[in-house]
Amino acid sequence: MKRTFKGIGALAVGSILAVAALAGCSSSSSDGSSADAIKVGLLLPESKTTRYEAFDKPLFTSAIEALGNYDVVYSNADQDSSKQQQQAESAIAAGVKVLVLDPVDADAAASIVEEAAAANIPVISYDRLIASDQISYYVSFDNEQVGKLQAQTLVDGLKAEGKTSGGLLMINGSPTDSNATSFKEGAHSVLDDSGFTILAEYDTPDWSADNAQSWMTSQLAQYNGQFVGVYAANDGTAGGAIAAMQAANVSPWPLVTGQDSELAGIQRVVSGEQYMTIYKSIKDEATKAASVAAALASGETVTGDTTVDGIPSTLLTPVAVTVDNIMDTVVADGFWSVSDICTSDYAAACTAAGIK
Ligand code: BGC
């Protein structure tokens, strides 16, 4: 009952916006694209993690523009789910034919899918899974495998140092992100039977590096010197944990995991502050989302490579990156060049690691 009422209220606002949008509509949109372009909504969740503005947005835009006359209606929610709801309503009012939605909050975003469905707009769940059975397609990576790779690479690295036991601290992602749950489950499936002991564990609100840093600072009062590894779910939270440990002169320095192959993360892997990260080809993810979006916008039915909860899906393969395979992964794929990575602060470490 409550949900229906909320839905109707939101739709009424949507209709007013639609009229306003039509009234203000002239022969071309604000970015100069032609009036007959097919509008496609792209809604990304946050901007502190660098991938969204630096990779997902431009790669999706160029991929769909290569397929025809499309106009991307873009918004970033800055980790605020009610802002994302408004952005979705604006995109619907602007006349998008399909929504590509990376949700801030998996549960809250279900109401966006309902509103879109009421307007006959298909929704692609992008990277993060939305808690709705009305999604038309899901494009992501094998996220449980991400967690397994992070944890297995950590355990293998510790064993290579001759360690078979010791303490670990675990910094997971946002509790509203379904991916964070998958990363965590994948990591636990390896760590729980690894011989290492999880001393404490934290779900980081908003995936915020600042929250990860504060939590790590609070744990150091108790555990400084007693842990050999830090499982951090992505490079942002790894960066927060590392800043806290540097400030407290942590010794011995633990092996630290990450994800995303952010430039700062890759540079920390080169310098040894961070042990590993995960490379996910955002180009493949954005390109797949663009081709599915183009097909759905023209009313075609799209079949998946697999299904997740009954939804046609594509799950791409993540790769673990340590200092030993930076050249064969992020550099070989053109994600970062050697000159991006090996700035003056990292030149000596690059040379030592054979990154040239
Ligand atoms: C994405 C990660 C990202 C994190 C924080 C996850 O859903 O899969 O690549 O680091 O969100 O934005």
XYZ file of C-alpha atoms and ligand atoms in Angstrom:
368
model
C 0.000 0.000 0.000
C 2.730 2.373 1.060
C 4.835 1.480 -1.945
C 1.900 2.030 -4.349
C 1.193 5.442 -2.863
C 4.840 6.404 -3.103
C 4.909 5.127 -6.678
C 1.880 7.196 -7.715
C 3.296 10.322 -6.062
C 6.589 9.887 -7.830
C 4.833 9.303 -11.143
C 2.825 12.470 -10.760
C 6.041 14.408 -10.233
C 7.474 12.572 -13.237
C 4.548 13.661 -15.436
C 4.933 17.293 -14.435
C 8.618 17.093 -15.271
C 7.749 15.457 -18.597
C 5.444 18.328 -19.546
C 8.088 20.826 -18.469
C 10.699 18.999 -20.512
C 8.463 18.962 -23.601
C 7.569 22.635 -23.196
C 11.229 23.558 -23.051
C 12.175 21.262 -25.932
C 13.511 22.893 -29.077
C 15.329 21.444 -32.077
C 18.434 20.261 -30.245
C 19.343 19.172 -26.726
C 21.697 21.101 -24.490
C 24.769 19.203 -25.648
C 23.991 19.965 -29.278
C 22.821 16.484 -30.331
C 20.036 16.355 -32.876
C 16.391 16.257 -31.850
C 15.818 12.835 -33.408
C 18.571 11.169 -31.372
C 17.395 8.253 -29.225
C 17.829 9.200 -25.559
C 19.513 6.691 -23.256
C 19.756 7.253 -19.487
C 23.022 6.416 -17.716
C 22.877 6.690 -13.906
C 26.087 6.003 -11.974
C 26.334 5.784 -8.169
C 29.252 7.877 -6.937
C 32.286 9.891 -7.931
C 34.910 9.227 -5.250
C 35.829 5.892 -6.799
C 37.566 7.068 -9.970
C 36.209 4.461 -12.400
C 32.790 6.037 -12.949
C 33.739 9.468 -14.300
C 37.064 8.366 -15.831
C 35.987 5.097 -17.473
C 32.346 3.981 -17.246
C 30.792 7.245 -18.418
C 33.104 8.022 -21.363
C 33.398 4.381 -22.481
C 29.626 3.817 -22.409
C 29.040 7.096 -24.262
C 31.537 6.372 -27.019
C 30.326 2.770 -27.366
C 26.676 3.746 -27.831
C 27.469 6.701 -30.078
C 29.343 4.288 -32.340
C 26.092 2.319 -32.762
C 23.924 5.160 -34.079
C 22.296 8.453 -33.209
C 22.073 8.219 -29.413
C 22.077 10.953 -26.808
C 23.229 9.912 -23.319
C 21.312 11.573 -20.474
C 23.852 11.231 -17.668
C 23.774 11.707 -13.884
C 25.981 10.693 -10.974
C 24.231 10.246 -7.594
C 27.255 10.979 -5.370
C 26.308 7.991 -3.185
C 22.873 9.434 -2.363
C 19.989 7.083 -3.182
C 17.245 9.719 -3.004
C 19.261 11.899 -5.362
C 19.484 8.893 -7.697
C 15.693 8.488 -7.536
C 15.267 12.122 -8.627
C 17.861 11.734 -11.358
C 15.999 8.678 -12.668
C 12.708 10.595 -12.674
C 14.346 13.444 -14.607
C 15.756 10.993 -17.151
C 12.329 9.367 -17.561
C 10.761 12.808 -17.974
C 13.415 13.698 -20.556
C 12.149 10.809 -22.691
C 14.857 8.150 -22.387
C 14.022 4.882 -24.154
C 16.141 2.768 -21.783
C 17.797 3.276 -18.383
C 21.261 1.938 -17.563
C 21.268 2.037 -13.779
C 24.137 1.359 -11.361
C 22.256 1.628 -8.047
C 23.479 3.337 -4.887
C 21.069 1.159 -2.913
C 19.954 -2.181 -4.370
C 16.610 -2.168 -2.508
C 15.723 1.497 -2.954
C 16.430 1.301 -6.692
C 13.588 -1.227 -7.104
C 11.156 1.704 -7.047
C 13.041 3.322 -9.949
C 12.551 0.089 -11.900
C 8.815 0.145 -11.090
C 8.470 3.723 -12.304
C 10.397 2.954 -15.460
C 8.259 -0.136 -16.094
C 5.106 1.956 -15.720
C 6.475 4.174 -18.495
C 7.520 1.125 -20.599
C 11.193 1.915 -20.190
C 13.426 -1.155 -19.835
C 16.157 -1.028 -17.175
C 19.632 -2.537 -17.420
C 21.172 -3.228 -14.017
C 24.733 -2.023 -14.530
C 27.579 -3.496 -12.452
C 25.480 -3.716 -9.263
C 22.355 -5.890 -9.123
C 19.048 -4.144 -8.330
C 16.642 -6.031 -6.036
C 13.857 -6.256 -8.625
C 12.553 -9.001 -10.910
C 11.540 -6.411 -13.529
C 15.068 -5.748 -14.780
C 15.579 -6.471 -18.484
C 19.301 -7.252 -18.324
C 22.229 -7.398 -15.884
C 25.812 -6.622 -16.969
C 28.590 -7.102 -14.427
C 31.594 -9.168 -13.459
C 31.619 -12.438 -11.549
C 31.638 -10.604 -8.234
C 31.982 -13.601 -5.969
C 35.043 -14.504 -8.010
C 36.405 -10.985 -7.318
C 36.263 -11.718 -3.573
C 37.811 -15.167 -4.026
C 40.677 -13.765 -6.099
C 41.372 -11.008 -3.572
C 41.480 -13.477 -0.682
C 43.382 -16.237 -2.508
C 46.037 -13.803 -3.742
C 46.402 -12.489 -0.182
C 46.761 -15.995 1.289
C 49.202 -17.073 -1.452
C 51.270 -13.930 -0.865
C 51.432 -14.568 2.871
C 52.425 -18.202 2.291
C 55.156 -17.044 -0.109
C 56.525 -15.043 2.856
C 56.534 -18.258 4.906
C 53.434 -17.376 6.942
C 50.681 -19.935 7.452
C 48.813 -18.237 10.293
C 48.282 -14.761 11.749
C 45.656 -12.067 12.107
C 43.689 -10.372 9.340
C 41.511 -7.249 9.323
C 38.643 -7.148 6.847
C 37.237 -3.967 5.297
C 34.207 -4.751 3.146
C 32.188 -2.480 0.854
C 28.915 -0.626 1.326
C 26.087 -2.594 2.954
C 23.636 -1.205 0.344
C 25.674 -2.565 -2.593
C 24.833 -6.132 -3.638
C 28.336 -6.479 -5.094
C 29.839 -5.804 -1.664
C 27.921 -8.833 -0.354
C 29.281 -11.001 -3.172
C 32.875 -9.778 -2.676
C 32.569 -10.514 1.040
C 31.084 -13.988 0.540
C 33.757 -14.859 -2.011
C 36.512 -13.632 0.322
C 35.115 -15.500 3.329
C 34.892 -18.729 1.305
C 38.695 -18.593 1.043
C 39.751 -16.898 4.299
C 37.580 -18.852 6.739
C 39.497 -22.091 6.066
C 42.866 -20.523 5.335
C 44.592 -20.936 8.701
C 44.578 -17.138 9.166
C 42.298 -15.513 11.753
C 39.934 -12.619 11.047
C 40.415 -10.342 14.068
C 37.746 -7.802 13.130
C 35.533 -6.952 10.153
C 33.767 -3.795 8.955
C 31.156 -2.924 6.288
C 32.166 0.527 5.002
C 29.189 2.921 4.663
C 29.147 4.496 1.180
C 32.402 2.712 0.263
C 34.007 5.834 1.754
C 37.813 5.839 2.064
C 37.461 8.229 5.015
C 35.250 5.745 6.875
C 37.724 2.943 6.135
C 40.559 5.115 7.444
C 38.715 5.950 10.693
C 37.818 2.317 11.286
C 41.407 1.210 10.701
C 42.659 3.911 13.089
C 40.304 2.624 15.780
C 41.441 -0.991 15.242
C 45.118 -0.059 15.450
C 44.730 0.956 19.084
C 44.029 -2.724 19.756
C 45.758 -4.701 17.007
C 48.860 -2.784 15.875
C 51.617 -5.339 15.292
C 49.220 -8.291 15.522
C 48.042 -8.698 11.934
C 49.713 -9.855 8.732
C 47.041 -8.980 6.165
C 44.304 -6.459 5.410
C 41.467 -7.487 3.130
C 40.171 -4.207 1.635
C 37.344 -4.615 -0.875
C 38.501 -1.902 -3.287
C 41.359 0.527 -3.894
C 39.529 3.418 -2.229
C 39.107 1.573 1.076
C 42.656 0.165 0.738
C 43.929 3.745 0.404
C 42.087 4.748 3.583
C 43.479 1.750 5.495
C 47.011 2.433 4.257
C 46.831 6.113 5.268
C 45.762 5.071 8.794
C 48.576 2.511 9.041
C 51.198 4.966 7.797
C 50.074 7.529 10.361
C 50.467 4.897 13.119
C 53.810 3.550 11.803
C 52.394 0.032 11.586
C 55.047 -2.655 11.759
C 55.388 -5.256 10.340
C 53.684 -3.914 7.204
C 50.798 -6.247 6.207
C 49.783 -7.395 2.722
C 46.803 -5.299 1.594
C 44.235 -6.153 -1.098
C 42.173 -3.841 -3.324
C 40.074 -3.685 -6.479
C 39.564 -1.510 -9.594
C 43.188 -0.963 -10.678
C 42.768 2.753 -9.938
C 45.956 4.609 -10.832
C 46.700 5.285 -7.138
C 46.115 1.580 -6.385
C 48.429 0.393 -9.164
C 51.104 2.860 -8.011
C 50.824 1.531 -4.440
C 51.219 -2.014 -5.810
C 54.390 -0.862 -7.581
C 55.757 0.736 -4.406
C 54.774 -2.279 -2.245
C 52.350 -0.416 0.038
C 49.489 -2.487 -1.430
C 49.949 -6.141 -2.381
C 47.281 -6.615 -5.045
C 44.305 -5.123 -6.859
C 41.723 -6.480 -9.300
C 41.528 -5.526 -12.952
C 38.053 -5.447 -14.464
C 37.793 -4.430 -18.129
C 35.321 -1.582 -17.794
C 35.564 -1.163 -21.561
C 34.047 -4.637 -22.063
C 31.377 -3.951 -19.444
C 30.399 -0.549 -20.870
C 30.475 -1.832 -24.459
C 28.181 -4.751 -23.584
C 25.801 -2.424 -21.729
C 25.750 -0.079 -24.742
C 24.873 -2.823 -27.223
C 22.117 -4.189 -24.957
C 20.800 -0.643 -24.373
C 20.661 0.044 -28.117
C 18.773 -3.207 -28.742
C 16.292 -2.641 -25.888
C 15.727 0.985 -26.954
C 14.519 -0.255 -30.317
C 12.202 -2.801 -28.740
C 14.284 -5.907 -29.392
C 14.413 -8.797 -26.949
C 17.917 -9.558 -25.747
C 19.061 -12.977 -24.580
C 21.795 -13.262 -21.975
C 25.005 -15.262 -21.947
C 23.779 -16.570 -18.591
C 21.042 -15.784 -16.063
C 21.236 -14.363 -12.523
C 18.038 -14.783 -10.484
C 16.279 -15.489 -13.782
C 17.500 -12.240 -15.386
C 19.381 -12.455 -18.710
C 22.937 -11.484 -17.820
C 26.537 -11.112 -18.843
C 29.179 -11.712 -16.153
C 32.697 -10.778 -17.225
C 35.888 -12.229 -15.763
C 37.988 -10.307 -13.181
C 41.782 -10.680 -13.022
C 44.098 -10.435 -9.991
C 46.967 -7.943 -10.390
C 50.214 -7.961 -8.412
C 53.479 -6.217 -9.207
C 54.421 -9.259 -11.323
C 51.658 -8.934 -13.940
C 50.984 -5.191 -14.221
C 52.588 -5.212 -17.695
C 50.466 -8.181 -18.883
C 47.154 -6.820 -17.565
C 46.455 -3.101 -17.168
C 49.305 -1.988 -19.429
C 48.718 -4.635 -22.152
C 45.005 -3.722 -22.189
C 45.693 0.019 -22.521
C 44.004 0.792 -19.172
C 47.150 2.604 -17.960
C 50.383 3.320 -19.797
C 53.824 2.922 -18.257
C 54.137 6.727 -18.278
C 50.842 7.071 -16.365
C 52.134 4.696 -13.669
C 55.829 5.505 -13.523
C 55.753 9.170 -12.522
C 58.889 10.502 -10.806
C 57.854 9.234 -7.349
C 57.488 5.687 -8.737
C 60.322 5.657 -11.302
C 62.794 3.723 -9.165
C 60.182 1.172 -8.032
C 59.036 0.757 -11.666
C 62.601 0.063 -12.805
C 63.113 -2.426 -9.977
C 59.870 -4.198 -10.940
C 60.698 -4.278 -14.664
C 57.814 -1.945 -15.539
C 59.158 0.015 -18.510
C 32.021 -1.837 -7.937
C 33.472 -1.568 -7.641
C 33.607 -0.232 -6.916
C 32.634 -0.102 -5.760
C 32.620 1.306 -5.181
C 31.223 -1.758 -6.671
O 29.881 -2.037 -6.900
O 31.894 -3.111 -8.549
O 34.216 -1.564 -8.851
O 34.906 -0.075 -6.402
O 31.328 -0.435 -6.152
O 32.039 2.208 -6.068
